[in-house]
Amino acid sequence: MEMLQILEADKERILSELAKAGVPEKVQPVLDKTFDRMLLQYNEECDEERVRDAAKHMLQTAKALVPLVDTAGDAKVWSSDRGAGASQAGVKMTVPAIACLIGGILFLAGAVLGLAVSAGEGLKLSALMGSIPAAILGGALLFFAGRSAFSGNAGKGSGADTSDRQVEIRVEPEKVWGCLRALVLSMDKSLREVGEMAAYEKQQINASQESVTSEETELLSGILESAYCRREEEPGDDSAQEMISQIRYYLHCRQIEVVDYGGGKREWFELLPGGTMTTLRPALVRDGTLIRKGLAVAGQ
């Protein structure tokens, strides 16, 4: 079973959990649990240890890459007009408005007082000419005081943006699923390559461990005997030792060990009388069982 089959069998649950997550910050736990379930099921189906180890490392890497996955969908903007009504209620008097208000009251009071005094003596043209400008000036000052107060308040109420705004980015489950599926496809490709390599290596090992025929065993034993004798007769001849090493390795790859006299059981050798213990032909042994007897000088 491949990773993609495991993932697609769980598609509905994954999309449901992503939709419940809502925001990108909550996607990581959802995908982490998804990867853990995938690894558990994959290990139950996979018999090759090397492939299981590769799947484990790949999913650990995938967990680390989750923050880079494009999960963002549409952005929602929430706003509230808190405080806008309060800014329009009431009148805020500025310093120029207050000065105009006081001046206007004083000029109007002076005009009224002047008219009242002159009325007791009979209205005189000079008193009337002095009170009228004072009344006009006082009225103008009051007008400017009111205009300044209300215009300042209106500017703050309508021109300033007192609303609070919040931007929320929502998760798009289908977009996350697309990224997840592409990632798992890549993992499956890599896992197939690991499995093929492991199978090839096993095949090579099995081929190298094929049983050696009796004819081949007899031939190699004879070559070893010739090489051992030449090594004894010509100690400086490295070719004999090189041939012995090559045959030893060849037989070792086929689970056959080359054993010298003294390194194994005595009954594995045909013994000749002599003064110095010497191996003339090594014994050939597989899994502790003799398959070709050796020949040796037993010594004193």
Short mmCIF file of C-alpha atoms in Angstrom, two decimals:
data_model
loop_
_atom_site.label_atom_id
_atom_site.label_comp_id
_atom_site.label_asym_id
_atom_site.label_seq_id
_atom_site.Cartn_x
_atom_site.Cartn_y
_atom_site.Cartn_z
CA MET A 1 0.00 0.00 0.00
CA GLU A 2 1.21 3.48 -0.86
CA MET A 3 0.96 6.66 1.19
CA LEU A 4 -1.49 8.22 -1.29
CA GLN A 5 -3.99 5.38 -0.81
CA ILE A 6 -3.87 5.87 2.96
CA LEU A 7 -4.30 9.64 2.59
CA GLU A 8 -7.24 9.49 0.16
CA ALA A 9 -9.04 6.94 2.33
CA ASP A 10 -8.98 9.56 5.09
CA LYS A 11 -9.87 12.56 2.90
CA GLU A 12 -13.31 13.38 4.35
CA ARG A 13 -12.07 13.39 7.93
CA ILE A 14 -9.05 15.56 7.05
CA LEU A 15 -11.17 18.15 5.21
CA SER A 16 -13.64 18.23 8.10
CA GLU A 17 -10.90 18.83 10.68
CA LEU A 18 -9.31 21.54 8.52
CA ALA A 19 -12.66 23.31 8.24
CA LYS A 20 -13.08 23.16 12.02
CA ALA A 21 -9.54 24.52 12.49
CA GLY A 22 -10.66 27.72 10.78
CA VAL A 23 -7.39 29.68 10.96
CA PRO A 24 -3.86 28.80 9.71
CA GLU A 25 -2.46 28.68 13.26
CA LYS A 26 -4.58 25.60 14.01
CA VAL A 27 -3.62 23.65 10.88
CA GLN A 28 -0.32 22.29 12.31
CA PRO A 29 -1.91 19.97 14.93
CA VAL A 30 -4.37 18.61 12.35
CA LEU A 31 -1.64 17.70 9.85
CA ASP A 32 0.67 16.35 12.56
CA LYS A 33 -1.99 13.85 13.65
CA THR A 34 -2.65 13.00 10.01
CA PHE A 35 1.02 12.19 9.40
CA ASP A 36 1.19 10.07 12.56
CA ARG A 37 -1.81 7.98 11.48
CA MET A 38 -0.35 7.56 7.99
CA LEU A 39 2.99 6.33 9.37
CA LEU A 40 1.31 3.86 11.72
CA GLN A 41 -0.80 2.33 8.96
CA TYR A 42 2.06 2.32 6.45
CA ASN A 43 4.36 0.46 8.85
CA GLU A 44 1.68 -2.19 9.36
CA GLU A 45 1.57 -2.83 5.61
CA CYS A 46 5.30 -2.51 4.78
CA ASP A 47 7.67 -5.46 5.41
CA GLU A 48 10.92 -3.77 4.38
CA GLU A 49 12.67 -2.16 7.34
CA ARG A 50 14.67 0.26 5.20
CA VAL A 51 11.50 1.56 3.53
CA ARG A 52 9.78 1.98 6.92
CA ASP A 53 12.75 4.02 8.20
CA ALA A 54 12.66 6.18 5.06
CA ALA A 55 8.91 6.79 5.51
CA LYS A 56 9.48 7.82 9.13
CA HIS A 57 12.16 10.38 8.18
CA MET A 58 10.07 11.74 5.30
CA LEU A 59 7.02 12.30 7.51
CA GLN A 60 9.16 13.98 10.17
CA THR A 61 10.44 16.33 7.46
CA ALA A 62 6.86 16.91 6.27
CA LYS A 63 5.87 17.99 9.80
CA ALA A 64 8.66 20.55 9.79
CA LEU A 65 7.44 21.89 6.42
CA VAL A 66 3.80 22.37 7.50
CA PRO A 67 4.27 26.10 8.32
CA LEU A 68 5.31 26.65 4.69
CA VAL A 69 2.10 25.14 3.28
CA ASP A 70 -0.21 27.68 1.61
CA THR A 71 -3.37 27.42 3.74
CA ALA A 72 -4.80 30.93 3.40
CA GLY A 73 -8.20 31.50 1.84
CA ASP A 74 -10.29 34.69 1.77
CA ALA A 75 -9.66 37.42 4.37
CA LYS A 76 -12.64 38.69 6.39
CA VAL A 77 -12.62 42.27 7.74
CA TRP A 78 -14.66 42.99 10.86
CA SER A 79 -15.36 46.65 11.86
CA SER A 80 -17.27 48.46 14.62
CA ASP A 81 -18.17 52.21 14.90
CA ARG A 82 -17.61 52.35 18.64
CA GLY A 83 -17.25 55.94 19.90
CA ALA A 84 -18.49 57.68 16.74
CA GLY A 85 -21.82 58.74 18.27
CA ALA A 86 -20.20 60.02 21.43
CA SER A 87 -17.90 62.30 19.50
CA GLN A 88 -20.86 64.05 17.88
CA ALA A 89 -22.84 64.59 21.07
CA GLY A 90 -22.18 67.84 22.99
CA VAL A 91 -20.31 71.00 22.04
CA LYS A 92 -16.65 71.48 22.72
CA MET A 93 -15.65 75.18 23.16
CA THR A 94 -12.20 76.17 21.95
CA VAL A 95 -10.17 79.10 23.34
CA PRO A 96 -11.02 81.46 20.39
CA ALA A 97 -14.70 80.57 20.75
CA ILE A 98 -14.66 81.40 24.44
CA ALA A 99 -12.90 84.74 23.80
CA CYS A 100 -15.46 85.69 21.12
CA LEU A 101 -18.30 84.68 23.42
CA ILE A 102 -17.07 86.85 26.31
CA GLY A 103 -16.32 89.80 24.01
CA GLY A 104 -19.74 89.55 22.38
CA ILE A 105 -21.50 89.53 25.76
CA LEU A 106 -19.49 92.55 26.95
CA PHE A 107 -20.19 94.58 23.79
CA LEU A 108 -23.92 93.75 23.88
CA ALA A 109 -24.10 94.59 27.58
CA GLY A 110 -22.32 97.91 26.95
CA ALA A 111 -24.71 98.73 24.10
CA VAL A 112 -27.78 97.94 26.22
CA LEU A 113 -26.40 99.91 29.19
CA GLY A 114 -25.63 102.92 27.00
CA LEU A 115 -29.13 102.87 25.55
CA ALA A 116 -30.63 102.61 29.05
CA VAL A 117 -28.67 105.60 30.36
CA SER A 118 -29.44 107.78 27.36
CA ALA A 119 -33.13 106.83 27.57
CA GLY A 120 -33.40 108.59 30.96
CA GLU A 121 -32.03 111.79 29.53
CA GLY A 122 -33.90 111.41 26.28
CA LEU A 123 -32.45 109.56 23.35
CA LYS A 124 -29.58 111.47 21.92
CA LEU A 125 -28.17 110.84 18.47
CA SER A 126 -24.63 110.57 19.83
CA ALA A 127 -25.59 107.85 22.35
CA LEU A 128 -27.54 105.94 19.71
CA MET A 129 -24.61 106.13 17.24
CA GLY A 130 -22.27 104.65 19.92
CA SER A 131 -24.57 101.82 21.00
CA ILE A 132 -25.47 100.51 17.55
CA PRO A 133 -21.87 99.60 16.51
CA ALA A 134 -21.27 98.04 19.94
CA ALA A 135 -24.42 95.90 19.52
CA ILE A 136 -23.42 94.91 15.97
CA LEU A 137 -19.88 94.03 17.07
CA GLY A 138 -21.19 92.02 20.06
CA GLY A 139 -23.60 90.10 17.83
CA ALA A 140 -20.80 89.35 15.35
CA LEU A 141 -18.55 88.06 18.13
CA LEU A 142 -21.29 85.77 19.43
CA PHE A 143 -21.91 84.47 15.91
CA PHE A 144 -18.22 83.65 15.42
CA ALA A 145 -18.06 81.97 18.86
CA GLY A 146 -20.96 79.68 17.99
CA ARG A 147 -19.59 78.92 14.50
CA SER A 148 -16.17 78.06 15.89
CA ALA A 149 -17.58 75.70 18.54
CA PHE A 150 -19.94 73.79 16.25
CA SER A 151 -17.58 73.59 13.24
CA GLY A 152 -14.76 72.15 15.41
CA ASN A 153 -17.07 69.50 16.83
CA ALA A 154 -18.49 68.60 13.42
CA GLY A 155 -14.99 68.11 12.00
CA LYS A 156 -14.11 65.64 14.73
CA GLY A 157 -17.36 63.79 14.42
CA SER A 158 -17.42 63.29 10.64
CA GLY A 159 -13.79 63.45 9.55
CA ALA A 160 -12.08 61.13 12.07
CA ASP A 161 -12.29 57.37 11.52
CA THR A 162 -13.08 56.03 14.96
CA SER A 163 -14.08 52.53 13.83
CA ASP A 164 -12.11 49.42 15.03
CA ARG A 165 -11.13 46.95 12.29
CA GLN A 166 -9.99 43.29 12.56
CA VAL A 167 -8.72 41.15 9.67
CA GLU A 168 -9.23 37.37 9.93
CA ILE A 169 -7.60 35.00 7.40
CA ARG A 170 -9.53 31.75 7.07
CA VAL A 171 -8.16 28.34 6.09
CA GLU A 172 -9.14 26.97 2.70
CA PRO A 173 -9.34 23.17 3.22
CA GLU A 174 -9.22 22.29 -0.48
CA LYS A 175 -6.02 24.32 -0.94
CA VAL A 176 -4.39 22.52 2.01
CA TRP A 177 -5.54 19.17 0.62
CA GLY A 178 -3.95 19.95 -2.75
CA CYS A 179 -0.58 20.75 -1.12
CA LEU A 180 -0.82 17.65 1.09
CA ARG A 181 -1.60 15.38 -1.86
CA ALA A 182 1.31 16.73 -3.92
CA LEU A 183 3.66 16.18 -0.97
CA VAL A 184 2.50 12.56 -0.49
CA LEU A 185 2.88 11.83 -4.22
CA SER A 186 6.52 12.93 -4.00
CA MET A 187 7.01 10.77 -0.90
CA ASP A 188 5.57 7.70 -2.65
CA LYS A 189 7.98 8.16 -5.56
CA SER A 190 10.96 8.32 -3.19
CA LEU A 191 9.73 5.32 -1.18
CA ARG A 192 9.37 3.24 -4.35
CA GLU A 193 12.97 4.03 -5.24
CA VAL A 194 14.13 3.01 -1.75
CA GLY A 195 12.16 -0.24 -2.02
CA GLU A 196 13.58 -1.04 -5.44
CA MET A 197 17.12 -0.43 -4.21
CA ALA A 198 16.56 -2.67 -1.16
CA ALA A 199 15.12 -5.44 -3.36
CA TYR A 200 18.07 -5.19 -5.77
CA GLU A 201 20.60 -5.44 -2.94
CA LYS A 202 18.80 -8.47 -1.53
CA GLN A 203 18.86 -10.08 -4.95
CA GLN A 204 22.58 -9.46 -5.23
CA ILE A 205 23.21 -10.94 -1.79
CA ASN A 206 21.11 -14.00 -2.57
CA ALA A 207 22.94 -14.46 -5.84
CA SER A 208 26.29 -14.23 -4.07
CA GLN A 209 25.15 -16.77 -1.49
CA GLU A 210 24.11 -19.44 -3.96
CA SER A 211 25.39 -22.89 -3.15
CA VAL A 212 28.70 -23.88 -4.64
CA THR A 213 28.60 -27.13 -6.60
CA SER A 214 30.73 -30.05 -5.51
CA GLU A 215 32.78 -29.77 -8.71
CA GLU A 216 33.51 -26.09 -8.00
CA THR A 217 34.36 -26.90 -4.38
CA GLU A 218 36.82 -29.58 -5.48
CA LEU A 219 38.40 -27.24 -8.05
CA LEU A 220 38.82 -24.37 -5.59
CA SER A 221 40.20 -26.71 -2.94
CA GLY A 222 42.83 -27.88 -5.44
CA ILE A 223 43.76 -24.30 -6.34
CA LEU A 224 44.10 -23.44 -2.65
CA GLU A 225 46.38 -26.45 -2.11
CA SER A 226 48.65 -25.33 -4.98
CA ALA A 227 48.72 -21.75 -3.66
CA TYR A 228 49.56 -22.91 -0.09
CA CYS A 229 52.42 -25.07 -1.39
CA ARG A 230 53.80 -22.23 -3.52
CA ARG A 231 53.60 -19.85 -0.54
CA GLU A 232 55.67 -22.34 1.52
CA GLU A 233 58.22 -22.88 -1.25
CA GLU A 234 58.49 -19.20 -2.28
CA PRO A 235 57.76 -16.97 0.75
CA GLY A 236 58.49 -13.83 -1.25
CA ASP A 237 55.93 -14.64 -3.95
CA ASP A 238 52.97 -12.35 -3.25
CA SER A 239 50.88 -13.77 -6.08
CA ALA A 240 50.22 -16.96 -4.11
CA GLN A 241 48.92 -15.03 -1.09
CA GLU A 242 46.81 -12.81 -3.33
CA MET A 243 45.18 -15.86 -4.94
CA ILE A 244 44.45 -17.35 -1.50
CA SER A 245 42.83 -14.09 -0.35
CA GLN A 246 40.64 -13.86 -3.45
CA ILE A 247 39.40 -17.46 -3.11
CA ARG A 248 38.76 -16.96 0.61
CA TYR A 249 36.59 -13.90 -0.13
CA TYR A 250 34.75 -15.64 -2.97
CA LEU A 251 33.86 -18.59 -0.74
CA HIS A 252 33.02 -16.36 2.22
CA CYS A 253 30.38 -14.57 0.09
CA ARG A 254 28.83 -18.01 -0.43
CA GLN A 255 28.82 -18.79 3.28
CA ILE A 256 31.84 -21.10 3.03
CA GLU A 257 34.79 -20.52 5.34
CA VAL A 258 38.40 -21.48 4.59
CA VAL A 259 39.87 -22.93 7.80
CA ASP A 260 43.57 -23.57 8.44
CA TYR A 261 44.82 -26.41 10.64
CA GLY A 262 44.71 -25.30 14.25
CA GLY A 263 41.83 -22.92 13.61
CA GLY A 264 39.15 -25.59 13.61
CA LYS A 265 38.43 -29.17 14.59
CA ARG A 266 41.19 -31.76 14.23
CA GLU A 267 38.90 -34.20 12.42
CA TRP A 268 38.44 -31.70 9.59
CA PHE A 269 41.96 -32.53 8.34
CA GLU A 270 43.91 -35.44 6.96
CA LEU A 271 47.14 -35.41 8.92
CA LEU A 272 50.62 -36.28 7.72
CA PRO A 273 53.55 -36.90 10.05
CA GLY A 274 56.22 -34.27 10.10
CA GLY A 275 58.32 -31.95 12.16
CA THR A 276 56.50 -28.60 11.71
CA MET A 277 52.74 -28.09 11.86
CA THR A 278 51.73 -26.76 8.45
CA THR A 279 48.49 -26.43 6.50
CA LEU A 280 48.90 -27.92 3.05
CA ARG A 281 45.25 -27.59 2.06
CA PRO A 282 42.65 -25.74 4.14
CA ALA A 283 39.36 -27.29 5.11
CA LEU A 284 36.12 -25.85 3.68
CA VAL A 285 33.28 -25.45 6.17
CA ARG A 286 29.69 -24.13 5.86
CA ASP A 287 27.70 -23.32 9.00
CA GLY A 288 29.96 -25.52 11.12
CA THR A 289 29.62 -28.47 8.75
CA LEU A 290 32.63 -29.84 6.86
CA ILE A 291 32.16 -29.94 3.08
CA ARG A 292 35.80 -30.55 2.02
CA LYS A 293 38.56 -31.99 4.18
CA GLY A 294 41.85 -30.23 4.54
CA LEU A 295 45.38 -31.60 4.57
CA ALA A 296 48.05 -30.69 7.13
CA VAL A 297 51.33 -31.73 8.69
CA ALA A 298 50.55 -32.63 12.27
CA GLY A 299 53.94 -31.66 13.72
CA GLN A 300 55.81 -33.36 16.59
#
